[in-house]
CSV table of C-alpha atoms in Angstrom, one decimal:
chain,number,residue,atom,x,y,z
A,1,MET,CA,12.9,8.6,27.4
A,2,GLU,CA,10.9,10.7,25.7
A,3,LEU,CA,9.2,11.5,22.5
A,4,ILE,CA,9.0,14.6,20.2
A,5,CYS,CA,6.9,14.2,17.2
A,6,PHE,CA,6.8,16.2,14.4
A,7,SER,CA,3.5,16.0,12.4
A,8,HIS,CA,1.5,17.6,9.3
A,9,ILE,CA,-1.8,16.1,11.0
A,10,ARG,CA,-3.1,18.1,13.8
A,11,TRP,CA,-4.0,16.2,17.2
A,12,ASN,CA,-7.5,16.6,17.1
A,13,PHE,CA,-8.0,16.4,13.8
A,14,VAL,CA,-9.1,12.8,12.9
A,15,PHE,CA,-7.8,10.1,14.8
A,16,GLN,CA,-5.9,8.0,12.8
A,17,ARG,CA,-2.2,6.3,13.0
A,18,PRO,CA,-0.3,9.0,14.7
A,19,GLN,CA,-2.9,9.1,18.2
A,20,HIS,CA,-2.9,5.2,17.6
A,21,LEU,CA,0.8,4.7,18.2
A,22,LEU,CA,1.4,8.0,20.2
A,23,THR,CA,-1.2,7.4,22.8
A,24,ARG,CA,0.6,3.8,23.4
A,25,PHE,CA,4.0,5.1,23.8
A,26,SER,CA,2.6,7.6,26.2
A,27,LYS,CA,1.5,5.1,28.2
A,28,HIS,CA,5.1,5.3,29.8
A,29,HIS,CA,6.4,8.6,28.5
A,30,HIS,CA,6.0,11.7,27.7
A,31,VAL,CA,5.2,12.5,24.6
A,32,TYR,CA,5.2,16.4,23.1
A,33,PHE,CA,3.2,16.7,19.4
A,34,VAL,CA,4.2,19.4,17.6
A,35,GLU,CA,2.4,20.4,14.6
A,36,GLU,CA,2.9,23.2,12.1
A,37,PRO,CA,2.8,26.7,12.5
A,38,ILE,CA,0.2,28.5,12.6
A,39,PHE,CA,0.5,32.5,11.2
A,40,ASN,CA,-1.9,34.4,12.9
A,41,ALA,CA,0.2,35.5,16.1
A,42,SER,CA,1.1,39.1,17.2
A,43,LYS,CA,4.1,37.7,18.9
A,44,ASN,CA,6.1,34.7,18.1
A,45,GLU,CA,5.3,31.7,20.7
A,46,TYR,CA,4.5,28.1,21.1
A,47,LYS,CA,1.6,27.5,23.1
A,48,MET,CA,1.1,23.9,24.6
A,49,GLU,CA,-1.7,22.1,25.5
A,50,GLN,CA,-2.3,18.9,28.0
A,51,SER,CA,-4.6,16.6,26.6
A,52,GLU,CA,-7.4,15.6,27.9
A,53,ASP,CA,-7.8,12.0,27.4
A,54,TYR,CA,-4.4,11.1,27.3
A,55,PRO,CA,-2.3,12.8,29.8
A,56,ASN,CA,1.0,12.2,28.9
A,57,VAL,CA,0.4,14.3,25.8
A,58,PHE,CA,1.4,17.3,25.1
A,59,ILE,CA,-0.4,19.1,22.1
A,60,VAL,CA,2.6,22.1,20.8
A,61,VAL,CA,1.4,24.5,18.1
A,62,PRO,CA,3.9,27.2,17.5
A,63,HIS,CA,2.1,30.6,16.8
A,64,LEU,CA,4.0,33.3,14.4
A,65,THR,CA,3.5,36.3,12.9
A,66,ASP,CA,2.6,36.3,8.9
A,67,GLU,CA,6.9,36.5,8.3
A,68,THR,CA,7.4,37.2,4.9
A,69,SER,CA,11.1,35.0,4.3
A,70,VAL,CA,10.7,30.8,4.9
A,71,ASP,CA,14.3,30.9,6.2
A,72,SER,CA,13.6,33.2,8.9
A,73,ARG,CA,10.0,31.1,9.7
A,74,ASN,CA,12.7,28.2,9.7
A,75,LEU,CA,15.1,29.9,12.2
A,76,ILE,CA,12.3,31.0,14.5
A,77,LEU,CA,11.0,27.5,14.9
A,78,LYS,CA,14.4,26.3,15.6
A,79,GLU,CA,14.3,29.2,18.6
A,80,LEU,CA,10.4,28.1,19.6
A,81,LEU,CA,11.9,24.2,19.7
A,82,ASN,CA,14.9,25.1,22.1
A,83,SER,CA,12.5,27.0,24.5
A,84,LEU,CA,10.7,23.8,24.9
A,85,ILE,CA,13.5,21.4,25.2
A,86,ILE,CA,14.6,24.2,27.7
A,87,ASN,CA,11.0,24.7,29.2
A,88,GLU,CA,9.8,21.6,29.9
A,89,ASP,CA,13.4,19.8,30.8
A,90,ILE,CA,13.8,17.1,28.1
A,91,GLY,CA,16.8,14.9,28.5
A,92,LYS,CA,17.0,11.4,25.9
A,93,PHE,CA,14.8,11.4,23.3
A,94,VAL,CA,13.6,10.0,20.0
A,95,SER,CA,12.7,12.2,17.2
A,96,TRP,CA,9.5,10.7,15.7
A,97,TYR,CA,8.5,12.5,12.2
A,98,TYR,CA,5.9,12.6,10.1
A,99,SER,CA,6.3,15.7,8.3
A,100,PRO,CA,9.5,15.5,6.6
A,101,MET,CA,9.2,19.5,6.2
A,102,ALA,CA,9.7,19.7,10.1
A,103,LEU,CA,12.9,18.8,9.4
A,104,ALA,CA,14.2,22.4,8.1
A,105,TRP,CA,13.7,23.3,11.4
A,106,SER,CA,14.8,20.4,13.6
A,107,ASP,CA,17.9,19.2,12.3
A,108,HIS,CA,20.1,20.7,14.4
A,109,LEU,CA,18.1,18.5,17.2
A,110,SER,CA,20.5,15.0,18.8
A,111,PRO,CA,18.2,12.8,20.0
A,112,GLU,CA,18.7,9.2,20.7
A,113,LEU,CA,16.9,7.6,17.6
A,114,ILE,CA,15.3,9.1,15.0
A,115,VAL,CA,12.1,7.3,13.7
A,116,TYR,CA,10.6,8.2,10.4
A,117,ASP,CA,6.7,7.0,10.6
A,118,CYS,CA,6.3,7.0,6.7
A,119,MET,CA,2.1,6.9,6.6
A,120,ASP,CA,1.6,8.6,3.1
A,121,GLU,CA,3.1,9.4,-0.2
A,122,LEU,CA,2.6,12.7,1.0
A,123,SER,CA,4.4,14.3,-2.1
A,124,ALA,CA,2.1,13.2,-4.5
A,125,PHE,CA,-1.0,15.0,-2.0
A,126,LYS,CA,-2.8,18.4,-2.9
A,127,PHE,CA,-0.8,21.2,-2.7
A,128,ALA,CA,2.3,19.3,-1.4
A,129,PRO,CA,5.7,21.1,-1.1
A,130,ALA,CA,7.7,21.2,-4.6
A,131,GLU,CA,10.5,20.2,-2.6
A,132,LEU,CA,9.2,17.7,-0.1
A,133,LYS,CA,10.8,14.7,-2.1
A,134,ASN,CA,14.3,16.3,-1.5
A,135,ILE,CA,13.7,17.0,2.2
A,136,GLU,CA,12.6,13.5,2.4
A,137,LYS,CA,15.3,12.0,0.8
A,138,GLU,CA,17.2,13.9,3.8
A,139,LEU,CA,15.1,12.8,6.2
A,140,MET,CA,15.7,9.3,5.2
A,141,SER,CA,19.3,9.5,5.2
A,142,LEU,CA,19.3,10.3,8.8
A,143,ALA,CA,16.9,8.2,10.0
A,144,ASP,CA,17.7,5.5,12.4
A,145,ILE,CA,14.1,3.7,11.6
A,146,VAL,CA,12.0,4.4,8.9
A,147,PHE,CA,8.1,2.2,8.7
A,148,THR,CA,5.5,2.8,6.5
A,149,GLY,CA,2.1,2.1,6.9
A,150,GLY,CA,1.4,-0.2,4.1
A,151,ARG,CA,2.9,-3.0,2.2
A,152,SER,CA,2.1,-0.7,-1.3
A,153,LEU,CA,4.7,2.3,0.1
A,154,PHE,CA,6.8,-0.3,1.9
A,155,GLU,CA,7.8,-2.2,-1.3
A,156,ALA,CA,8.4,1.7,-3.4
A,157,LYS,CA,10.4,2.9,-0.8
A,158,LYS,CA,12.1,-0.2,0.8
A,159,HIS,CA,15.5,0.0,-1.3
A,160,LEU,CA,16.1,3.7,0.2
A,161,HIS,CA,16.5,2.6,3.9
A,162,HIS,CA,18.8,0.0,5.3
A,163,ASN,CA,16.3,-0.3,8.4
A,164,ILE,CA,12.8,0.1,7.1
A,165,PHE,CA,9.9,-2.1,7.7
A,166,CYS,CA,6.3,-2.6,6.9
A,167,PHE,CA,3.6,-2.0,9.8
A,168,PRO,CA,0.1,-1.4,7.8
A,169,SER,CA,-2.4,0.2,10.0
A,170,SER,CA,-4.3,-1.7,12.5
A,171,ILE,CA,-7.7,-1.7,14.1
A,172,ASP,CA,-9.5,-1.1,17.4
A,173,LYS,CA,-11.7,-4.3,17.4
A,174,ALA,CA,-13.5,-3.2,20.7
A,175,HIS,CA,-14.4,-0.3,19.5
A,176,PHE,CA,-15.8,-0.2,15.8
A,177,SER,CA,-17.2,-4.0,17.2
A,178,LEU,CA,-19.3,-2.1,19.1
A,179,ALA,CA,-21.4,-1.2,15.6
A,180,ARG,CA,-22.6,-4.7,15.8
A,181,ILE,CA,-25.3,-4.1,18.7
A,182,ILE,CA,-25.6,-0.5,18.9
A,183,ASN,CA,-29.2,0.1,18.1
A,184,GLU,CA,-29.7,3.6,18.8
A,185,GLU,CA,-29.3,6.1,15.5
A,186,PRO,CA,-27.8,9.6,15.8
A,187,GLY,CA,-30.2,12.5,14.9
A,188,ASP,CA,-28.6,14.0,11.8
A,189,GLN,CA,-28.8,10.0,10.3
A,190,LYS,CA,-31.7,8.1,11.5
A,191,SER,CA,-34.4,10.3,9.2
A,192,ILE,CA,-32.1,8.7,6.0
A,193,PRO,CA,-33.6,6.0,4.5
A,194,HIS,CA,-32.2,2.7,3.5
A,195,PRO,CA,-30.6,1.4,1.8
A,196,ARG,CA,-27.7,3.4,2.8
A,197,LEU,CA,-23.4,3.1,1.5
A,198,GLY,CA,-21.5,4.8,4.0
A,199,PHE,CA,-18.0,6.2,4.6
A,200,PHE,CA,-16.4,7.6,6.9
A,201,GLY,CA,-13.2,9.6,6.4
A,202,VAL,CA,-11.3,12.8,5.1
A,203,ILE,CA,-13.2,14.2,2.3
A,204,ASP,CA,-10.6,15.5,-0.2
A,205,GLU,CA,-9.0,14.9,-3.2
A,206,ARG,CA,-8.7,11.1,-2.7
A,207,LEU,CA,-12.2,10.3,-3.1
A,208,ASP,CA,-13.8,9.8,-6.6
A,209,ILE,CA,-16.7,12.6,-6.2
A,210,ASP,CA,-17.1,11.3,-9.7
A,211,LEU,CA,-18.3,8.1,-8.5
A,212,ILE,CA,-20.4,8.9,-5.7
A,213,ASP,CA,-22.1,11.2,-8.3
A,214,LYS,CA,-22.9,8.8,-11.1
A,215,ILE,CA,-24.3,6.1,-8.4
A,216,SER,CA,-26.7,8.3,-6.8
A,217,ASP,CA,-27.8,9.6,-10.6
A,218,LEU,CA,-28.3,5.2,-11.2
A,219,ARG,CA,-29.9,4.1,-8.2
A,220,LEU,CA,-32.2,7.4,-6.6
A,221,ASP,CA,-33.2,4.8,-3.9
A,222,TRP,CA,-30.1,4.2,-2.9
A,223,HIS,CA,-28.5,6.7,0.0
A,224,ILE,CA,-24.7,7.9,0.1
A,225,ILE,CA,-24.0,9.2,3.3
A,226,LEU,CA,-20.2,10.9,3.9
A,227,VAL,CA,-19.1,11.8,7.3
A,228,GLY,CA,-16.0,13.6,7.8
A,229,PRO,CA,-14.4,16.5,6.9
A,230,VAL,CA,-14.2,18.7,3.6
A,231,VAL,CA,-10.6,19.0,3.4
A,232,LYS,CA,-8.5,20.7,0.3
A,233,ILE,CA,-11.0,21.0,-1.9
A,234,ASP,CA,-14.2,23.3,-2.3
A,235,PRO,CA,-17.3,22.1,-0.9
A,236,ALA,CA,-18.9,23.4,-3.5
A,237,THR,CA,-17.7,21.3,-6.0
A,238,LEU,CA,-19.7,18.3,-4.4
A,239,PRO,CA,-22.9,17.1,-6.0
A,240,GLN,CA,-25.7,18.3,-4.1
A,241,LYS,CA,-28.5,15.4,-4.4
A,242,LYS,CA,-31.0,14.5,-2.3
A,243,ASN,CA,-29.7,10.9,-1.7
A,244,ILE,CA,-26.2,11.8,-0.9
A,245,HIS,CA,-26.0,13.6,2.8
A,246,TYR,CA,-22.8,15.1,4.0
A,247,LEU,CA,-22.9,14.7,8.2
A,248,GLY,CA,-19.6,16.8,8.5
A,249,GLY,CA,-16.5,15.4,11.0
A,250,LYS,CA,-17.1,13.7,14.2
A,251,ASN,CA,-15.4,12.6,17.0
A,252,TYR,CA,-13.8,9.2,17.3
A,253,LYS,CA,-15.8,7.7,18.9
A,254,GLU,CA,-19.1,8.5,17.5
A,255,LEU,CA,-17.7,6.5,14.6
A,256,PRO,CA,-19.6,3.2,15.6
A,257,VAL,CA,-22.3,4.4,16.1
A,258,TYR,CA,-23.0,5.8,12.3
A,259,LEU,CA,-21.5,2.9,11.4
A,260,ALA,CA,-24.3,0.9,12.7
A,261,GLY,CA,-26.5,2.0,10.8
A,262,TRP,CA,-25.1,1.9,7.6
A,263,ASP,CA,-26.0,-1.4,5.2
A,264,ILE,CA,-22.7,-1.3,3.3
A,265,ALA,CA,-19.8,0.6,4.1
A,266,ILE,CA,-17.5,2.0,0.9
A,267,LEU,CA,-14.1,2.7,-0.5
A,268,PRO,CA,-14.6,5.1,-3.2
A,269,PHE,CA,-11.2,6.2,-3.5
A,270,ALA,CA,-10.1,7.4,-6.8
A,271,LYS,CA,-7.2,6.3,-8.7
A,272,ASN,CA,-5.0,9.1,-8.7
A,273,GLU,CA,-1.2,9.4,-7.7
A,274,SER,CA,-2.4,10.6,-4.2
A,275,THR,CA,-4.0,7.2,-3.7
A,276,ARG,CA,-1.3,4.7,-5.3
A,277,PHE,CA,-0.1,3.9,-2.2
A,278,ILE,CA,-3.0,4.8,0.9
A,279,SER,CA,-3.8,2.0,2.9
A,280,PRO,CA,-7.0,2.8,4.1
A,281,THR,CA,-7.6,2.5,8.1
A,282,LYS,CA,-11.2,1.9,7.3
A,283,THR,CA,-10.9,-1.2,5.5
A,284,PRO,CA,-10.4,-3.0,8.8
A,285,GLU,CA,-12.6,-0.9,11.2
A,286,TYR,CA,-15.3,-1.8,8.8
A,287,LEU,CA,-14.8,-5.1,8.7
A,288,ALA,CA,-14.9,-5.5,12.7
A,289,GLY,CA,-17.5,-3.3,12.7
A,290,GLY,CA,-19.4,-6.8,10.8
A,291,LYS,CA,-20.5,-4.1,7.3
A,292,PRO,CA,-19.7,-5.9,4.2
A,293,VAL,CA,-17.6,-3.6,2.0
A,294,ILE,CA,-17.2,-2.2,-1.3
A,295,SER,CA,-14.3,-0.7,-2.7
A,296,THR,CA,-12.0,0.7,-5.5
A,297,SER,CA,-9.4,-1.3,-6.6
A,298,ILE,CA,-6.9,0.6,-4.5
A,299,THR,CA,-3.7,-1.7,-4.6
A,300,ASP,CA,-3.6,-2.3,0.0
A,301,VAL,CA,-7.1,-3.2,-0.5
A,302,VAL,CA,-7.4,-5.8,-3.2
A,303,ASN,CA,-4.1,-7.6,-1.6
A,304,PRO,CA,-5.1,-8.5,1.3
A,305,TYR,CA,-8.6,-8.4,1.4
A,306,ALA,CA,-10.5,-8.5,-1.6
A,307,ILE,CA,-8.0,-12.0,-2.9
A,308,ASN,CA,-9.6,-12.9,1.1
A,309,GLY,CA,-12.9,-12.5,-0.5
A,310,LEU,CA,-13.8,-9.7,2.8
A,311,VAL,CA,-14.1,-6.9,0.2
A,312,GLU,CA,-15.6,-6.5,-3.6
A,313,ILE,CA,-14.0,-4.3,-6.1
A,314,GLY,CA,-15.4,-1.9,-8.4
A,315,ASP,CA,-13.8,1.1,-9.8
A,316,THR,CA,-17.5,2.3,-12.3
A,317,ALA,CA,-20.7,3.1,-10.7
A,318,GLU,CA,-22.1,0.0,-12.3
A,319,ASP,CA,-19.1,-1.7,-11.3
A,320,PHE,CA,-20.5,-0.6,-7.4
A,321,ILE,CA,-23.8,-1.0,-7.9
A,322,LEU,CA,-23.3,-5.1,-9.3
A,323,ALA,CA,-21.3,-5.8,-6.2
A,324,ALA,CA,-23.9,-4.0,-3.7
A,325,GLU,CA,-26.8,-5.4,-5.5
A,326,GLY,CA,-24.9,-8.9,-5.2
A,327,ILE,CA,-24.4,-7.9,-1.3
A,328,PHE,CA,-28.1,-7.7,-0.4
A,329,LYS,CA,-29.4,-10.5,-2.5
A,330,ASN,CA,-26.9,-13.1,-1.4
A,331,ASP,CA,-25.0,-11.9,2.1
A,332,ILE,CA,-25.2,-14.3,5.0
A,333,PRO,CA,-23.5,-11.9,7.4
A,334,GLU,CA,-23.2,-14.7,9.6
A,335,VAL,CA,-20.7,-16.7,6.8
A,336,ARG,CA,-18.9,-13.1,6.0
A,337,ILE,CA,-18.9,-12.0,9.7
A,338,LYS,CA,-16.8,-15.0,11.1
A,339,ASN,CA,-14.2,-14.9,8.2
A,340,ALA,CA,-13.5,-11.4,9.0
A,341,ASP,CA,-13.3,-12.0,12.0
A,342,GLN,CA,-11.0,-14.8,11.6
A,343,PHE,CA,-8.4,-12.6,9.5
A,344,LEU,CA,-8.5,-10.3,11.7
A,345,LEU,CA,-7.6,-12.1,15.0
A,346,ASN,CA,-3.9,-10.9,15.4
A,347,ASN,CA,-4.5,-7.7,14.0
A,348,SER,CA,-4.5,-4.9,16.9
A,349,TRP,CA,-2.9,-1.7,17.1
A,350,ASP,CA,-1.6,-2.9,20.6
A,351,GLU,CA,-0.1,-5.8,18.5
A,352,THR,CA,1.3,-3.6,15.9
A,353,TRP,CA,2.9,-0.2,18.6
A,354,LYS,CA,4.6,-4.3,20.9
A,355,GLU,CA,6.5,-5.2,17.6
A,356,MET,CA,7.5,-1.3,16.5
A,357,ASN,CA,8.6,-1.5,20.1
A,358,ARG,CA,10.6,-4.2,20.0
A,359,THR,CA,12.5,-3.3,16.6
A,360,ILE,CA,13.0,0.3,18.2
A,361,LYS,CA,14.5,-1.3,21.2
A,362,GLU,CA,16.7,-3.4,19.3
A,363,THR,CA,17.9,-0.3,17.1
A,364,LEU,CA,18.5,2.0,19.7
A,365,GLU,CA,20.8,-1.1,21.1
A,366,ARG,CA,22.7,-1.6,18.2
A,367,LYS,CA,23.3,2.2,17.6
A,368,GLU,CA,24.4,1.7,21.1
A,369,GLN,CA,27.2,-0.9,20.6
A,370,PHE,CA,28.5,0.9,17.7
A,371,LEU,CA,28.6,4.6,19.2
A,372,ASN,CA,30.0,2.5,22.5
A,373,PRO,CA,31.6,-0.5,21.6
A,374,LYS,CA,32.7,-1.1,25.2
A,375,LYS,CA,29.4,-0.9,27.3
A,376,THR,CA,27.5,-3.4,27.7
A,377,ALA,CA,23.8,-4.3,25.3
A,378,TYR,CA,20.5,-2.8,26.9
A,379,VAL,CA,19.3,-5.2,29.4
């Protein structure tokens, strides 16, 4: 069985939950990763390219002319999607959604199963379409199975679906553990003095820019390193200080190299609607890299990481600084890393996918038995 994924995240943007899960699916099946349309074309068409690293992953990008009517866009996208299925000779498939908005031009399909992997509360994000909440409700009513990307998101949505499961984002321990043994510094980081407080991820409205600014003012000898693309906010609004360093986006393979050179890894998220339900993947990634971590009081960071003594919490610049000073003074790396490793022992994307796949197969079996009660179950 093949898989058609509808995503608001572009495959080659930041390697995160969708890529981790779908590359594992692609070990045995084709994955067609359908991105949101780009309006730059002289004619309406889709372009498809094969992933260099994952040969069973095909990245599909609709290219549209600048149509004025949303209805006409959706009709065109339906036609392009139909063409993809015909041209690729796609038979049985699973429809896998990250973007509920794609339902407007894919609701005519007849997949064997509809999966909604709800990794974020997208309606709370900056520039979210006004109709997103209603379309998500429709998707929830159609989905055979729903996954959530964190505990708080699960608690908020568990009453909305009969077959919903919490699968917090996991880690590739072997990859991020490299940060413990890497000694070579990347060129754009090696000249930055210590102590270093580092963050990697998307720099957008979820980041508490004011908090970062105040920390930099209160500790001029500390250097804050931000690794990641700037999205949905004007780069000109970011504080420009001698001890704040914006290193831009890096590929997934490079992240342990940057992490290795930090003294403390930070999660300086704002406390707002867009972060209410987030479950940052970088929390266990930082810990796997052997770094002490300070975060604002994001619900899914406090529980389970802070309550288990693995992450320090601070919501003000003063709290952040106090936590960092405590780490510099009292940290015993061997003990901290041992505790983190024990906590993360069974945390891996392979295990997460294994459990997800089991749940998918069970749901498929129940659906098949319901639709064809005289048939035997799948073996």
